[in-house]
Coordinates of C-alpha atoms and ligand atoms in Angstrom, one line a residue:
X1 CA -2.1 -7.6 15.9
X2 CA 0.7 -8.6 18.0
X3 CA 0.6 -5.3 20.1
X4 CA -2.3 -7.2 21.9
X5 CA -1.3 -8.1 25.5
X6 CA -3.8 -11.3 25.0
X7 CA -5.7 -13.0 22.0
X8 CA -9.1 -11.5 22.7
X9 CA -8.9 -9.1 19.9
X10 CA -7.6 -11.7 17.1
X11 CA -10.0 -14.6 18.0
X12 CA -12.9 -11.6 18.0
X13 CA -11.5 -10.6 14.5
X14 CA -11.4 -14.1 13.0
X15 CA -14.6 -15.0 14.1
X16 CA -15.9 -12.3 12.8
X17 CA -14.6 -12.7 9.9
X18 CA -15.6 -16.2 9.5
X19 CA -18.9 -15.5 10.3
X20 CA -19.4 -12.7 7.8
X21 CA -18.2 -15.1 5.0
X22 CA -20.4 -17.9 5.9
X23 CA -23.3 -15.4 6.0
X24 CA -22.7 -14.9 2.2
X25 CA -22.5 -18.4 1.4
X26 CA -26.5 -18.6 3.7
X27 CA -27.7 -15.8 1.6
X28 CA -26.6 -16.7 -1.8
X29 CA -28.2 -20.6 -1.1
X30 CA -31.2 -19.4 0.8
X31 CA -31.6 -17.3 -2.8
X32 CA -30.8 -20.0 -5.1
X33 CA -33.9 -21.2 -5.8
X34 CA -36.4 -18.3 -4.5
X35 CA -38.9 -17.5 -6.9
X36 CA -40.7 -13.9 -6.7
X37 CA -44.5 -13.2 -5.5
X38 CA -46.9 -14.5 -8.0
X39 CA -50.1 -12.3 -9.1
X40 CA -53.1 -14.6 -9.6
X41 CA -54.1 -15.6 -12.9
X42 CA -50.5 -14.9 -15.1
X43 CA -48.8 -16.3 -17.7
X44 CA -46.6 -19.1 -15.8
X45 CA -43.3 -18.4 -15.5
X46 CA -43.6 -14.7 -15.1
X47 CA -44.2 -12.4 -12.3
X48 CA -47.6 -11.0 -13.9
X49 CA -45.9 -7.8 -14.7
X50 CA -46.3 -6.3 -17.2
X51 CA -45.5 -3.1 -19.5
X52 CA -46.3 -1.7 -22.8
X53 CA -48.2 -3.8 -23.5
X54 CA -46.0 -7.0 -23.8
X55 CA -43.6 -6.7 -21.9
X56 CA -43.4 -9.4 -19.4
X57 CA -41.0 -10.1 -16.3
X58 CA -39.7 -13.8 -16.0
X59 CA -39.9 -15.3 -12.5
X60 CA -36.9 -17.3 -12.3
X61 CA -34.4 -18.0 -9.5
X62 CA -31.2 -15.9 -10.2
X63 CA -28.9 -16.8 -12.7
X64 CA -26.6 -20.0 -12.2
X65 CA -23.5 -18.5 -13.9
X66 CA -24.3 -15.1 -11.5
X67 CA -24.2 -17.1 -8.2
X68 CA -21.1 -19.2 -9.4
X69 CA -19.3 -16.5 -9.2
X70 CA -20.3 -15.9 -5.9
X71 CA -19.5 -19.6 -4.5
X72 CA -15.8 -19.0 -6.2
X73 CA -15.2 -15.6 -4.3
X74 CA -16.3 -17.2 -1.3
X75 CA -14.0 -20.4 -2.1
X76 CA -11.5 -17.9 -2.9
X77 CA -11.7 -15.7 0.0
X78 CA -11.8 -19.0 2.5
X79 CA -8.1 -20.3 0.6
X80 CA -7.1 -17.0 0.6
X81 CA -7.6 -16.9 4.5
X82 CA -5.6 -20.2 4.9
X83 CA -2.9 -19.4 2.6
X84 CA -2.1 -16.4 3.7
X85 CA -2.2 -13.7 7.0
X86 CA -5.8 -12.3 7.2
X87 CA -7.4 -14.5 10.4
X88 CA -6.7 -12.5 13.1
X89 CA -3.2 -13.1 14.4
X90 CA -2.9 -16.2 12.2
X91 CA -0.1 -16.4 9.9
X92 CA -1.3 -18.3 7.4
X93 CA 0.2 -21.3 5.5
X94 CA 2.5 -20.0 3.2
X95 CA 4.0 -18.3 5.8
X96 CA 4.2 -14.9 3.6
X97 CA 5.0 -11.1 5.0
X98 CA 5.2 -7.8 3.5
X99 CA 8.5 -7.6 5.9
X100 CA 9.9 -10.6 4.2
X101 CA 8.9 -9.2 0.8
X102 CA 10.9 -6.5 1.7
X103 CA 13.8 -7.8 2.8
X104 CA 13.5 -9.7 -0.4
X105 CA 13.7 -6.3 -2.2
X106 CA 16.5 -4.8 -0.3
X107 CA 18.4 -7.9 -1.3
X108 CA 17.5 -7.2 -4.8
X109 CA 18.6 -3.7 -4.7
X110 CA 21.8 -4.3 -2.9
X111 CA 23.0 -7.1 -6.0
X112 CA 22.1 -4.8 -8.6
X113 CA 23.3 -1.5 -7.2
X114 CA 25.4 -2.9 -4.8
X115 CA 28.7 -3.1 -7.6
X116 CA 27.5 0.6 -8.7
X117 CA 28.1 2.0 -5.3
X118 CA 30.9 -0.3 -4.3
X119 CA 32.7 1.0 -7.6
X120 CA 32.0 4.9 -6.2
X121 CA 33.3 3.7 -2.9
X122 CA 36.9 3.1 -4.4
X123 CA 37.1 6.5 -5.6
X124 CA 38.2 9.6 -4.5
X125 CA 35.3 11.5 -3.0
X126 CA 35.9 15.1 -5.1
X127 CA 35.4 12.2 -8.2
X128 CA 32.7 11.1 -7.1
X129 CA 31.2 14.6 -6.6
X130 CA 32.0 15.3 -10.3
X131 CA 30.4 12.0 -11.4
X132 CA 26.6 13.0 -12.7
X133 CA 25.4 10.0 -11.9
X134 CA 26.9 9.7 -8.3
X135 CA 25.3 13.1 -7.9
X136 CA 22.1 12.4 -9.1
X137 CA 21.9 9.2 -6.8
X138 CA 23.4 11.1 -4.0
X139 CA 20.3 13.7 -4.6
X140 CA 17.8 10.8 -4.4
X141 CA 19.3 9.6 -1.2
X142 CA 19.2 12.9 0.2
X143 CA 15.7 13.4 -0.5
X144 CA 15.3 10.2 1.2
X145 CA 17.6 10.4 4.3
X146 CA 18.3 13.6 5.3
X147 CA 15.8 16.2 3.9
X148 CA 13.4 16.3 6.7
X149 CA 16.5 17.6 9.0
X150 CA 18.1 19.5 6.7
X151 CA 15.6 20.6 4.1
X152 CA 15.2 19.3 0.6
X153 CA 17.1 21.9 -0.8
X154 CA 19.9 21.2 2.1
X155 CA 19.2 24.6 3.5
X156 CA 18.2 23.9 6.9
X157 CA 17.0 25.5 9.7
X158 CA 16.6 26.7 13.2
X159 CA 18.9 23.7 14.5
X160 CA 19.5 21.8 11.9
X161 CA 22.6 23.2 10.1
X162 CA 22.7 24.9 6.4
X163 CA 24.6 22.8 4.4
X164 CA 25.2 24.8 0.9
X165 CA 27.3 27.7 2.6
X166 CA 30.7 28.0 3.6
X167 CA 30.1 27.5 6.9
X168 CA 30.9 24.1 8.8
X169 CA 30.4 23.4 12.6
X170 CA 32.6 20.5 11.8
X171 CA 34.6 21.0 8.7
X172 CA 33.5 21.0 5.2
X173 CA 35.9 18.6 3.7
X174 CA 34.7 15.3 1.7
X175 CA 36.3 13.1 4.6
X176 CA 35.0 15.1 7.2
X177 CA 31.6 15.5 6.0
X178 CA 31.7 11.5 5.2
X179 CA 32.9 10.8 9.0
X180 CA 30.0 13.4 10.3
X181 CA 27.6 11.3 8.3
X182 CA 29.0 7.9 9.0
X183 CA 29.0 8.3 13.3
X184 CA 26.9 11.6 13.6
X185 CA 27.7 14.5 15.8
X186 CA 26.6 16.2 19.1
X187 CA 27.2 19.9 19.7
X188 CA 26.7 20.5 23.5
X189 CA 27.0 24.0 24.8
X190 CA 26.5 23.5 28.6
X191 CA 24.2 26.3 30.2
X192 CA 26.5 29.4 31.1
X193 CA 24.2 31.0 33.0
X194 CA 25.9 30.1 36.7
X195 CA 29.5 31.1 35.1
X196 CA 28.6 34.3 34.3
X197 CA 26.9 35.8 37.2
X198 CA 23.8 37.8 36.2
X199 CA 21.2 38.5 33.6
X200 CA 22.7 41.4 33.1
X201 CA 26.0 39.7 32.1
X202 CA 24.1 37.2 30.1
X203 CA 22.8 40.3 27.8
X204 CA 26.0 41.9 28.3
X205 CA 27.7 38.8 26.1
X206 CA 25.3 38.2 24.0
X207 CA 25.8 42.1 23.0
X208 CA 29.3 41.5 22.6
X209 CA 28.6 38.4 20.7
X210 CA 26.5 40.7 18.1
X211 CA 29.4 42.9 18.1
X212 CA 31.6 40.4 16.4
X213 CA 30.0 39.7 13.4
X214 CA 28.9 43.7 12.9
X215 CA 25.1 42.7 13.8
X216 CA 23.0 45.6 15.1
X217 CA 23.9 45.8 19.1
X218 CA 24.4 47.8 22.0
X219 CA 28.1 48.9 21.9
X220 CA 28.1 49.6 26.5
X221 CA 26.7 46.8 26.7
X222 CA 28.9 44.9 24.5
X223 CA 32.1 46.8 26.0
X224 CA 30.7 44.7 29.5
X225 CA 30.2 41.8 27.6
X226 CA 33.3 41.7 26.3
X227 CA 35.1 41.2 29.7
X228 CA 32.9 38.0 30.6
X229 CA 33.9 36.4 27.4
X230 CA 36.4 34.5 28.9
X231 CA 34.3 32.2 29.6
X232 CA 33.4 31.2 26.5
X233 CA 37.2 31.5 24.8
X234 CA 37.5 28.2 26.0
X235 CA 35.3 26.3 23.1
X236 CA 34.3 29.2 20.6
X237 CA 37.9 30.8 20.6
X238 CA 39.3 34.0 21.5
X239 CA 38.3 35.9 18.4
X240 CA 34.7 33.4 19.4
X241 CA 35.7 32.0 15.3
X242 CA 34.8 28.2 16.8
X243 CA 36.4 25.3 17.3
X244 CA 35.4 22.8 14.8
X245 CA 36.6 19.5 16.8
X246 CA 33.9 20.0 18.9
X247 CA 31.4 22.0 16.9
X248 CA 31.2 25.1 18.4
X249 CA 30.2 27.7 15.8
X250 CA 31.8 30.4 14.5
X251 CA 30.0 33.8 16.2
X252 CA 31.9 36.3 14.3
X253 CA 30.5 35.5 11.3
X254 CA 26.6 36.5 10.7
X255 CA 25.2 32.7 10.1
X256 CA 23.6 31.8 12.8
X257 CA 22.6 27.4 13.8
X258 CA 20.1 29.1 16.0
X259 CA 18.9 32.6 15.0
X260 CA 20.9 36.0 15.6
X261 CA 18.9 38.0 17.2
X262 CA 19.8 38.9 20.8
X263 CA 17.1 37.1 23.1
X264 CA 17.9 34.2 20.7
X265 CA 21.9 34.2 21.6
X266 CA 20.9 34.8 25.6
X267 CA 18.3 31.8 25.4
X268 CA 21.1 29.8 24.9
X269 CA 23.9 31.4 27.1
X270 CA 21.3 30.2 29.6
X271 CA 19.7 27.1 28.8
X272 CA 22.7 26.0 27.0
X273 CA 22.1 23.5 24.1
X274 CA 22.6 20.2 23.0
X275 CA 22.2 19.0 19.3
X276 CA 22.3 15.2 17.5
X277 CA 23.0 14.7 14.3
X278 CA 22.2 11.0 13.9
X279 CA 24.9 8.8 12.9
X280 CA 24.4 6.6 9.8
X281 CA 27.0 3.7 9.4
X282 CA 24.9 1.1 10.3
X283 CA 21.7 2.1 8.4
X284 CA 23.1 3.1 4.9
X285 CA 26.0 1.8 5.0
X286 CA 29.7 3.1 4.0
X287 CA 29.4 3.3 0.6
X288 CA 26.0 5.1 0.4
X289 CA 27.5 7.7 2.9
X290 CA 30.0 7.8 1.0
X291 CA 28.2 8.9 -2.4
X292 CA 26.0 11.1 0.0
X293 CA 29.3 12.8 1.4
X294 CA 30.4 13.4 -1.8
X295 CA 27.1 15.1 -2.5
X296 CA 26.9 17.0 0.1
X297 CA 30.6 18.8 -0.6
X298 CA 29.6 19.7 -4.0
X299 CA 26.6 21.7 -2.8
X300 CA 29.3 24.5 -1.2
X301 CA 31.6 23.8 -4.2
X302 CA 32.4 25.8 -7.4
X303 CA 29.7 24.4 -9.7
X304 CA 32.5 24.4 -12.6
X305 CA 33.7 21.7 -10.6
X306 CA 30.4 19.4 -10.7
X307 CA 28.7 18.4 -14.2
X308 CA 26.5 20.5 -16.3
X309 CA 23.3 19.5 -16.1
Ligands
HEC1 C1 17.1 13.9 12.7 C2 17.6 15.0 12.1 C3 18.8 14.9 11.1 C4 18.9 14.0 10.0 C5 17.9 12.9 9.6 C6 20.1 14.3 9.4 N1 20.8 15.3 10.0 FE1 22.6 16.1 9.6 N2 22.5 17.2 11.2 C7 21.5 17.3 12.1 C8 21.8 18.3 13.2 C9 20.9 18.6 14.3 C10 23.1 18.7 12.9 C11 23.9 19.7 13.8 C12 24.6 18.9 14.9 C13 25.2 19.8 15.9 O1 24.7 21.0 16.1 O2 26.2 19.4 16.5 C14 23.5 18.0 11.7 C15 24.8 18.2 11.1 C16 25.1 17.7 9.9 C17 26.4 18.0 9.2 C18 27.5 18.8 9.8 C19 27.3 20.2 9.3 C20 28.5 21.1 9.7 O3 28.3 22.3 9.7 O4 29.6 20.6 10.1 C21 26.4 17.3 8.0 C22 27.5 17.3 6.9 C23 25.1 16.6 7.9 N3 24.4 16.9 9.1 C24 24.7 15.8 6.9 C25 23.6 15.0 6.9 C26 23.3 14.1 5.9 C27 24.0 13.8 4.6 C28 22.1 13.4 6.3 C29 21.4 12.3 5.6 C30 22.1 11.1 5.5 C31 21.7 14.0 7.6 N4 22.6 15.0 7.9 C32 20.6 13.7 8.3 C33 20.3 16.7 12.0 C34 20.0 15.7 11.1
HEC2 C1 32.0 23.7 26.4 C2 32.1 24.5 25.2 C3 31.3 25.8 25.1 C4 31.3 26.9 26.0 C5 32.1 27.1 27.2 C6 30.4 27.8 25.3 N1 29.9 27.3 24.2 FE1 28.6 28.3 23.0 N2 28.4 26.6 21.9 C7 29.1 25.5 22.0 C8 28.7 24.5 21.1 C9 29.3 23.1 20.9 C10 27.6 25.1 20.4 C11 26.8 24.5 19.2 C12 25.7 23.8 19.9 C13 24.9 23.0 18.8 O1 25.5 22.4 18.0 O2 23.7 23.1 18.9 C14 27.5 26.4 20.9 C15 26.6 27.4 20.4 C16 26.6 28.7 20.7 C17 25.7 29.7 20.1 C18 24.8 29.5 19.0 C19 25.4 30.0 17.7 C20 24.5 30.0 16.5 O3 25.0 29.9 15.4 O4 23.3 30.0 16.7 C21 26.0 30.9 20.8 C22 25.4 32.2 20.5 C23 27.0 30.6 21.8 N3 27.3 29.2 21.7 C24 27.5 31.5 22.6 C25 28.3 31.2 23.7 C26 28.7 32.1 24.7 C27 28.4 33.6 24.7 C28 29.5 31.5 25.6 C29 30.1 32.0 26.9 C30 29.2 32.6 27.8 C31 29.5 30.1 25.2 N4 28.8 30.0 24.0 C32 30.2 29.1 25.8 C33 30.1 25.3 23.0 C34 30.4 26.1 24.0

């Protein structure tokens, strides 16, 4: 309702509205005292129908009982409309919202899981991990928070980073997995296009880069490629095994953020990329990041160290 740019739409609505209900209330008393069509010469009282034999219909105005209860919804449905937000874009008396409702629950949530998690949040985050019911909430939230990026089953995919292996743009331990979680992350790769020359350097590289982790490639090609790599030394390393403080990946390895094959790798030696991982401070809060870091280092841990289940 408030998205209108003027109060055509809410006066329309109301009136509307009003209208319809007052066209019950007509109805119902235009009907209150109707009789049906008489057939000459009957019994009074009834219609004139008739069936086997006896059977007569009454002519009587409809129950008084039946169109009470059609006055009170109308009653209703009017004291409804004042109490509360129905009328257009009127608010109603009692001032009520569902967004104050649910402020109301968060509240309610927060005092009664609020000493649970602020408990967790004093502990050490590989504790936490082997706490079962830490890891069940952290699960939960999870499900809630991060599964549409990553997956529900925290695998990922093209992009969005597996998070049950081994492999970390940023470092897989609790406190940096809780600081990626708490203020997010961007991994930029600039376009390297211009640096190295041509397209055929650009498939040069991206040969080499194969090379390095053992993946099917062109081994001339590569052997070109490999004299261009300079260029990249800078951020994914000389052996291109990544730099974590700014999340460039690991090449040599075969997991791949963005696919391995080779038009995949030159797409973005040319276009370059540029990757958010949103940060969550302000929205969950520490100590929910912090039973959802916790979480997410015991997927890539020994499960001898988290509970049976
Ligand atoms: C809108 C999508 C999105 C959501 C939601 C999201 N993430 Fe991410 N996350 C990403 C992307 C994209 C990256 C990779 C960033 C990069 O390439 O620099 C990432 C990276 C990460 C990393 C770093 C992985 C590594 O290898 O270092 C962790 C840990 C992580 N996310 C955990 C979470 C958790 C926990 C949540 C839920 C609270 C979450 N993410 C929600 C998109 C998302
Ligand atoms: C300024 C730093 C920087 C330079 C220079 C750079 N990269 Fe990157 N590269 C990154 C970052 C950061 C990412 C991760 C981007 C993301 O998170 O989406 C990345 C991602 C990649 C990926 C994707 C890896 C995957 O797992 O899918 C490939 C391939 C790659 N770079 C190859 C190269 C090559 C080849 C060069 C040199 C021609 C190069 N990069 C130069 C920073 C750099």
């Amino acid at each position: 309702m408030a998205d209108f740019t003027n109060s055509f739409w809410n006066i329309y609505i109301a009136v509307l509205t009003l209208l319809g209900i007052v066209g019950c209330g007509l109805l119902l008393w235009s009907q209150s005292t109707v009789k049906g069509p008489v057939e000459p010469g009957c019994q009074t009282g009834t219609t004139g129908h008739v069936w086997d034999d006896d059977l007569t219909e009454l002519n009587t105005p409809m129950p008084r009982w039946w169109m009470c209860m059609f006055y009170i919804s109308i009653v209703f449905g009017l004291a409804y409309l004042l109490l509360y937000p129905g009328l257009g874009a009127y608010a109603g008396k009692l001032g009520w919202k569902s967004s104050s409702v649910y402020q109301q629950e968060l509240r309610k949530a927060d005092s009664d899981y609020g000493p649970l998690f602020a408990r967790y949040l004093q502990q050490d985050l590989k504790a936490v991990a082997a706490d079962p019911q830490a890891h069940a909430i952290g699960e939960r939230l999870f499900l809630t928070y991060c599964a549409q990026c990553h997956g529900s089953d925290a695998r990922g995919s093209k992009g969005f980073p597996n998070l049950t292996d081994k492999d970390w743009l940023y470092g897989g331990d609790p406190d940096v997995i809780k600081t990626t979680i708490l203020h997010g992350r961007n991994g930029r790769m600039p376009s390297m296009a211009a640096a190295l020359g041509s397209d055929t350097d650009v498939e040069n590289v991206a040969n080499y880069v194969l090379s390095l982790s053992g993946s099917t490639h062109d081994p001339i090609k590569a052997i070109f490629g490999k004299s261009k790599f300079g260029a990249c030394m800078g951020c994914h390393g000389p052996g291109g095994t990544g730099n974590q403080a700014i999340g460039a990946p690991n090449l040599s390895d075969k997991i791949w953020l963005y696919g391995g094959g080779v038009e995949t790798i030159m797409e973005t030696i040319r276009k370059g990329r540029n990757n958010t991982m949103p940060a969550f401070q302000d929205f969950l809060g520490e100590a929910k990041v912090h039973v959802l870091a916790a979480y997410v280092w015991s997927l890539s841990n020994e499960k001898s160290s988290l509970p049976q289940q």
